[in-house]
Amino acid sequence: MDTTLRSRVRSGDPDAFGELFDAYHHAVYNHAFRLTGDWSAAEDVMALTFLEAWRLRARVDPDGGSLRPWLLGVATNTARNTNRTARRHRAVLGRMPRGETTVPDFAEDSAGRVDDAVRLAAIQRSLRGLRRQEREVLALCVWSGLGYAEAAEALGLPVGTVRSRLSRARAKLRRLTEETLRRDREPAAAPRQVEGDRAPAVRSTQEAHR
């Protein structure tokens, strides 16, 4: 099926793109969410990914296996561009007078979707400490389940680079997550009473009743 589908996608068959969407839109959406950390942004990336796939259809090799690695590679590039646009937008907003704004909270949004919301929220915060290249290889190999060769195809990298980058990313994410969880568990320090504060307070109360 995939070889035939590849040829039809390459030739611009609209029905083939309908089949492509039906087969892989969930995978593209989940991958986009893992890269953006935002459900709404993931929907935008998913839609843009299939538009970009149509534009790049002539680059599809007619021979090969599943088109999933190629699509996830397109989604990765689309998410990069979307994140750059979002950063520019935030920079513009940052220069404007501040008003009342509501910031989406990833942990609250995901609390009803997973059993261990606390750890997931810690992982999501820790992901910000990774380099973009590390986040991408984690999203492809760990969460989307691509093999090294498929991830290398999606990212346009040698397989050895994917292996080493994934190993570093896993170790770094594990360390950052544990540090985040440890900070979250630490009790807030109780306010210290400065010596000598009590006496003046008592005297002031006594003086007020004279």
mmCIF file of C-alpha atoms in Angstrom:
data_model
loop_
_atom_site.group_PDB
_atom_site.id
_atom_site.type_symbol
_atom_site.label_atom_id
_atom_site.label_comp_id
_atom_site.label_asym_id
_atom_site.label_seq_id
_atom_site.Cartn_x
_atom_site.Cartn_y
_atom_site.Cartn_z
ATOM 1 C CA MET A 1 0.000 0.000 0.000
ATOM 2 C CA ASP A 2 2.724 2.444 0.948
ATOM 3 C CA THR A 3 4.600 2.155 -2.350
ATOM 4 C CA THR A 4 1.385 2.771 -4.287
ATOM 5 C CA LEU A 5 0.419 5.581 -1.917
ATOM 6 C CA ARG A 6 3.844 7.178 -2.338
ATOM 7 C CA SER A 7 3.433 7.241 -6.121
ATOM 8 C CA ARG A 8 -0.057 8.698 -5.864
ATOM 9 C CA VAL A 9 1.020 11.340 -3.349
ATOM 10 C CA ARG A 10 3.951 12.260 -5.562
ATOM 11 C CA SER A 11 1.639 12.673 -8.559
ATOM 12 C CA GLY A 12 -0.680 14.969 -6.576
ATOM 13 C CA ASP A 13 -3.684 12.638 -6.313
ATOM 14 C CA PRO A 14 -6.169 14.392 -3.945
ATOM 15 C CA ASP A 15 -7.657 11.065 -2.839
ATOM 16 C CA ALA A 16 -4.173 9.867 -1.901
ATOM 17 C CA PHE A 17 -3.745 12.894 0.350
ATOM 18 C CA GLY A 18 -7.089 12.094 1.960
ATOM 19 C CA GLU A 19 -5.791 8.608 2.722
ATOM 20 C CA LEU A 20 -2.533 10.095 3.985
ATOM 21 C CA PHE A 21 -4.420 12.378 6.367
ATOM 22 C CA ASP A 22 -6.676 9.584 7.632
ATOM 23 C CA ALA A 23 -3.688 7.315 8.254
ATOM 24 C CA TYR A 24 -1.316 9.758 9.964
ATOM 25 C CA HIS A 25 -3.089 12.857 11.284
ATOM 26 C CA HIS A 26 -3.142 11.485 14.860
ATOM 27 C CA ALA A 27 0.597 10.743 14.722
ATOM 28 C CA VAL A 28 1.343 14.210 13.315
ATOM 29 C CA TYR A 29 -0.851 15.903 15.922
ATOM 30 C CA ASN A 30 0.741 14.048 18.846
ATOM 31 C CA HIS A 31 4.226 14.795 17.534
ATOM 32 C CA ALA A 32 3.351 18.480 17.113
ATOM 33 C CA PHE A 33 2.054 18.657 20.672
ATOM 34 C CA ARG A 34 5.235 17.152 22.066
ATOM 35 C CA LEU A 35 7.250 19.804 20.252
ATOM 36 C CA THR A 36 5.039 22.781 21.146
ATOM 37 C CA GLY A 37 3.526 21.792 24.522
ATOM 38 C CA ASP A 38 0.276 23.443 23.460
ATOM 39 C CA TRP A 39 -2.870 21.694 22.174
ATOM 40 C CA SER A 40 -4.018 24.634 20.068
ATOM 41 C CA ALA A 41 -0.586 25.172 18.525
ATOM 42 C CA ALA A 42 -0.408 21.446 17.760
ATOM 43 C CA GLU A 43 -3.630 21.703 15.754
ATOM 44 C CA ASP A 44 -2.160 24.564 13.732
ATOM 45 C CA VAL A 45 1.068 22.643 13.124
ATOM 46 C CA MET A 46 -0.872 19.574 12.030
ATOM 47 C CA ALA A 47 -2.911 21.544 9.487
ATOM 48 C CA LEU A 48 0.164 23.354 8.180
ATOM 49 C CA THR A 49 2.072 20.068 7.952
ATOM 50 C CA PHE A 50 -0.373 18.589 5.451
ATOM 51 C CA LEU A 51 -0.422 21.824 3.439
ATOM 52 C CA GLU A 52 3.368 21.759 3.360
ATOM 53 C CA ALA A 53 3.330 18.062 2.442
ATOM 54 C CA TRP A 54 1.189 18.921 -0.580
ATOM 55 C CA ARG A 55 3.662 21.620 -1.588
ATOM 56 C CA LEU A 56 6.604 19.216 -1.216
ATOM 57 C CA ARG A 57 4.897 16.189 -2.777
ATOM 58 C CA ALA A 58 7.326 16.057 -5.727
ATOM 59 C CA ARG A 59 10.162 15.282 -3.286
ATOM 60 C CA VAL A 60 8.554 12.021 -2.167
ATOM 61 C CA ASP A 61 10.530 8.996 -3.300
ATOM 62 C CA PRO A 62 8.076 6.710 -5.153
ATOM 63 C CA ASP A 63 9.833 3.668 -3.682
ATOM 64 C CA GLY A 64 10.012 3.024 0.027
ATOM 65 C CA GLY A 65 7.999 2.120 3.073
ATOM 66 C CA SER A 66 5.714 4.117 5.321
ATOM 67 C CA LEU A 67 5.355 7.855 4.709
ATOM 68 C CA ARG A 68 5.153 8.450 8.469
ATOM 69 C CA PRO A 69 8.850 9.396 8.920
ATOM 70 C CA TRP A 70 8.631 11.865 6.025
ATOM 71 C CA LEU A 71 5.475 13.459 7.414
ATOM 72 C CA LEU A 72 6.938 13.755 10.915
ATOM 73 C CA GLY A 73 9.999 15.404 9.393
ATOM 74 C CA VAL A 74 7.736 17.939 7.675
ATOM 75 C CA ALA A 75 5.913 18.463 10.991
ATOM 76 C CA THR A 76 9.232 19.029 12.775
ATOM 77 C CA ASN A 77 10.208 21.791 10.352
ATOM 78 C CA THR A 78 6.728 23.302 10.556
ATOM 79 C CA ALA A 79 6.882 23.360 14.358
ATOM 80 C CA ARG A 80 10.262 25.110 14.191
ATOM 81 C CA ASN A 81 8.792 27.869 12.042
ATOM 82 C CA THR A 82 5.694 28.108 14.229
ATOM 83 C CA ASN A 83 7.802 28.415 17.382
ATOM 84 C CA ARG A 84 9.926 31.153 15.785
ATOM 85 C CA THR A 85 6.770 33.069 14.842
ATOM 86 C CA ALA A 86 5.379 32.643 18.365
ATOM 87 C CA ARG A 87 8.626 33.959 19.891
ATOM 88 C CA ARG A 88 8.510 37.029 17.675
ATOM 89 C CA HIS A 89 4.868 37.559 18.626
ATOM 90 C CA ARG A 90 5.685 37.292 22.345
ATOM 91 C CA ALA A 91 8.550 39.744 21.904
ATOM 92 C CA VAL A 92 6.178 42.267 20.336
ATOM 93 C CA LEU A 93 3.638 41.774 23.120
ATOM 94 C CA GLY A 94 6.399 42.176 25.684
ATOM 95 C CA ARG A 95 7.093 45.678 24.408
ATOM 96 C CA MET A 96 3.448 46.671 24.780
ATOM 97 C CA PRO A 97 1.824 47.939 28.006
ATOM 98 C CA ARG A 98 0.898 45.021 30.205
ATOM 99 C CA GLY A 99 -2.774 44.309 30.795
ATOM 100 C CA GLU A 100 -4.747 41.489 32.288
ATOM 101 C CA THR A 101 -3.750 38.332 30.448
ATOM 102 C CA THR A 102 -4.472 34.672 31.004
ATOM 103 C CA VAL A 103 -1.529 32.339 30.434
ATOM 104 C CA PRO A 104 -2.404 28.725 29.553
ATOM 105 C CA ASP A 105 -1.075 26.304 32.137
ATOM 106 C CA PHE A 106 0.198 23.071 30.611
ATOM 107 C CA ALA A 107 0.077 21.141 33.887
ATOM 108 C CA GLU A 108 -3.572 22.016 34.536
ATOM 109 C CA ASP A 109 -4.535 21.248 30.941
ATOM 110 C CA SER A 110 -2.904 17.843 31.022
ATOM 111 C CA ALA A 111 -3.959 16.873 34.565
ATOM 112 C CA GLY A 112 -7.097 15.162 33.321
ATOM 113 C CA ARG A 113 -5.305 13.430 30.456
ATOM 114 C CA VAL A 114 -2.631 11.471 32.291
ATOM 115 C CA ASP A 115 -2.343 9.570 35.555
ATOM 116 C CA ASP A 116 0.887 11.198 36.684
ATOM 117 C CA ALA A 117 0.189 14.851 35.958
ATOM 118 C CA VAL A 118 2.850 16.072 38.376
ATOM 119 C CA ARG A 119 5.660 14.192 36.657
ATOM 120 C CA LEU A 120 4.380 15.093 33.190
ATOM 121 C CA ALA A 121 4.289 18.757 34.128
ATOM 122 C CA ALA A 122 7.848 18.473 35.464
ATOM 123 C CA ILE A 123 8.965 16.810 32.228
ATOM 124 C CA GLN A 124 7.278 19.514 30.174
ATOM 125 C CA ARG A 125 9.063 22.245 32.128
ATOM 126 C CA SER A 126 12.328 20.361 31.878
ATOM 127 C CA LEU A 127 11.985 20.063 28.096
ATOM 128 C CA ARG A 128 12.558 23.811 27.919
ATOM 129 C CA GLY A 129 16.059 23.184 29.216
ATOM 130 C CA LEU A 130 16.911 21.021 26.210
ATOM 131 C CA ARG A 131 18.253 22.291 22.923
ATOM 132 C CA ARG A 132 15.787 22.282 20.039
ATOM 133 C CA GLN A 133 17.675 19.448 18.323
ATOM 134 C CA GLU A 134 17.450 17.361 21.507
ATOM 135 C CA ARG A 135 13.699 17.939 21.839
ATOM 136 C CA GLU A 136 13.134 16.919 18.227
ATOM 137 C CA VAL A 137 15.012 13.636 18.427
ATOM 138 C CA LEU A 138 13.240 12.756 21.697
ATOM 139 C CA ALA A 139 9.843 13.490 20.156
ATOM 140 C CA LEU A 140 10.572 11.305 17.135
ATOM 141 C CA CYS A 141 12.324 8.336 18.758
ATOM 142 C CA VAL A 142 10.734 8.163 22.202
ATOM 143 C CA TRP A 143 7.214 9.503 21.830
ATOM 144 C CA SER A 144 6.513 8.831 18.143
ATOM 145 C CA GLY A 145 8.315 5.506 18.224
ATOM 146 C CA LEU A 146 10.487 5.936 15.143
ATOM 147 C CA GLY A 147 13.605 3.822 14.801
ATOM 148 C CA TYR A 148 17.025 5.410 14.424
ATOM 149 C CA ALA A 149 16.960 5.080 10.627
ATOM 150 C CA GLU A 150 13.447 6.539 10.361
ATOM 151 C CA ALA A 151 14.310 9.466 12.645
ATOM 152 C CA ALA A 152 17.465 10.061 10.617
ATOM 153 C CA GLU A 153 15.328 10.173 7.471
ATOM 154 C CA ALA A 154 12.871 12.597 9.084
ATOM 155 C CA LEU A 155 15.605 14.950 10.301
ATOM 156 C CA GLY A 156 18.037 14.539 7.410
ATOM 157 C CA LEU A 157 20.819 13.382 9.721
ATOM 158 C CA PRO A 158 23.209 10.411 9.865
ATOM 159 C CA VAL A 159 21.963 7.524 12.004
ATOM 160 C CA GLY A 160 24.994 7.847 14.307
ATOM 161 C CA THR A 161 24.129 11.485 15.023
ATOM 162 C CA VAL A 162 20.577 10.503 15.956
ATOM 163 C CA ARG A 163 21.863 7.799 18.330
ATOM 164 C CA SER A 164 24.290 10.071 20.161
ATOM 165 C CA ARG A 165 21.876 13.002 20.275
ATOM 166 C CA LEU A 166 19.104 10.809 21.688
ATOM 167 C CA SER A 167 21.401 9.375 24.364
ATOM 168 C CA ARG A 168 22.442 12.863 25.507
ATOM 169 C CA ALA A 169 18.862 14.140 25.397
ATOM 170 C CA ARG A 170 17.532 11.268 27.518
ATOM 171 C CA ALA A 171 20.199 11.705 30.178
ATOM 172 C CA LYS A 172 19.752 15.466 30.267
ATOM 173 C CA LEU A 173 15.957 15.283 30.442
ATOM 174 C CA ARG A 174 16.119 12.713 33.258
ATOM 175 C CA ARG A 175 18.462 14.938 35.268
ATOM 176 C CA LEU A 176 16.425 18.103 34.692
ATOM 177 C CA THR A 177 13.157 16.354 35.566
ATOM 178 C CA GLU A 178 14.501 14.998 38.849
ATOM 179 C CA GLU A 179 15.834 18.447 39.746
ATOM 180 C CA THR A 180 12.452 19.987 38.963
ATOM 181 C CA LEU A 181 10.569 17.412 41.046
ATOM 182 C CA ARG A 182 12.979 17.877 43.938
ATOM 183 C CA ARG A 183 12.468 21.645 43.890
ATOM 184 C CA ASP A 184 8.692 21.169 43.786
ATOM 185 C CA ARG A 185 8.793 18.887 46.838
ATOM 186 C CA GLU A 186 10.917 21.232 48.960
ATOM 187 C CA PRO A 187 8.739 23.034 51.555
ATOM 188 C CA ALA A 188 8.706 26.790 51.383
ATOM 189 C CA ALA A 189 10.879 28.389 54.044
ATOM 190 C CA ALA A 190 8.841 29.865 56.897
ATOM 191 C CA PRO A 191 9.264 33.602 57.334
ATOM 192 C CA ARG A 192 11.838 34.331 60.015
ATOM 193 C CA GLN A 193 10.928 36.600 62.884
ATOM 194 C CA VAL A 194 13.539 39.254 63.319
ATOM 195 C CA GLU A 195 14.725 39.457 66.912
ATOM 196 C CA GLY A 196 13.430 42.561 68.594
ATOM 197 C CA ASP A 197 10.328 42.894 66.408
ATOM 198 C CA ARG A 198 7.977 41.564 69.107
ATOM 199 C CA ALA A 199 8.803 44.071 71.797
ATOM 200 C CA PRO A 200 8.152 47.217 69.719
ATOM 201 C CA ALA A 201 4.875 45.710 68.512
ATOM 202 C CA VAL A 202 3.762 45.091 72.114
ATOM 203 C CA ARG A 203 4.812 48.562 73.191
ATOM 204 C CA SER A 204 2.927 50.134 70.262
ATOM 205 C CA THR A 205 -0.253 48.264 71.243
ATOM 206 C CA GLN A 206 0.121 49.337 74.885
ATOM 207 C CA GLU A 207 0.728 52.957 73.888
ATOM 208 C CA ALA A 208 -2.378 52.936 71.689
ATOM 209 C CA HIS A 209 -4.567 52.142 74.744
ATOM 210 C CA ARG A 210 -3.136 54.805 77.007
#
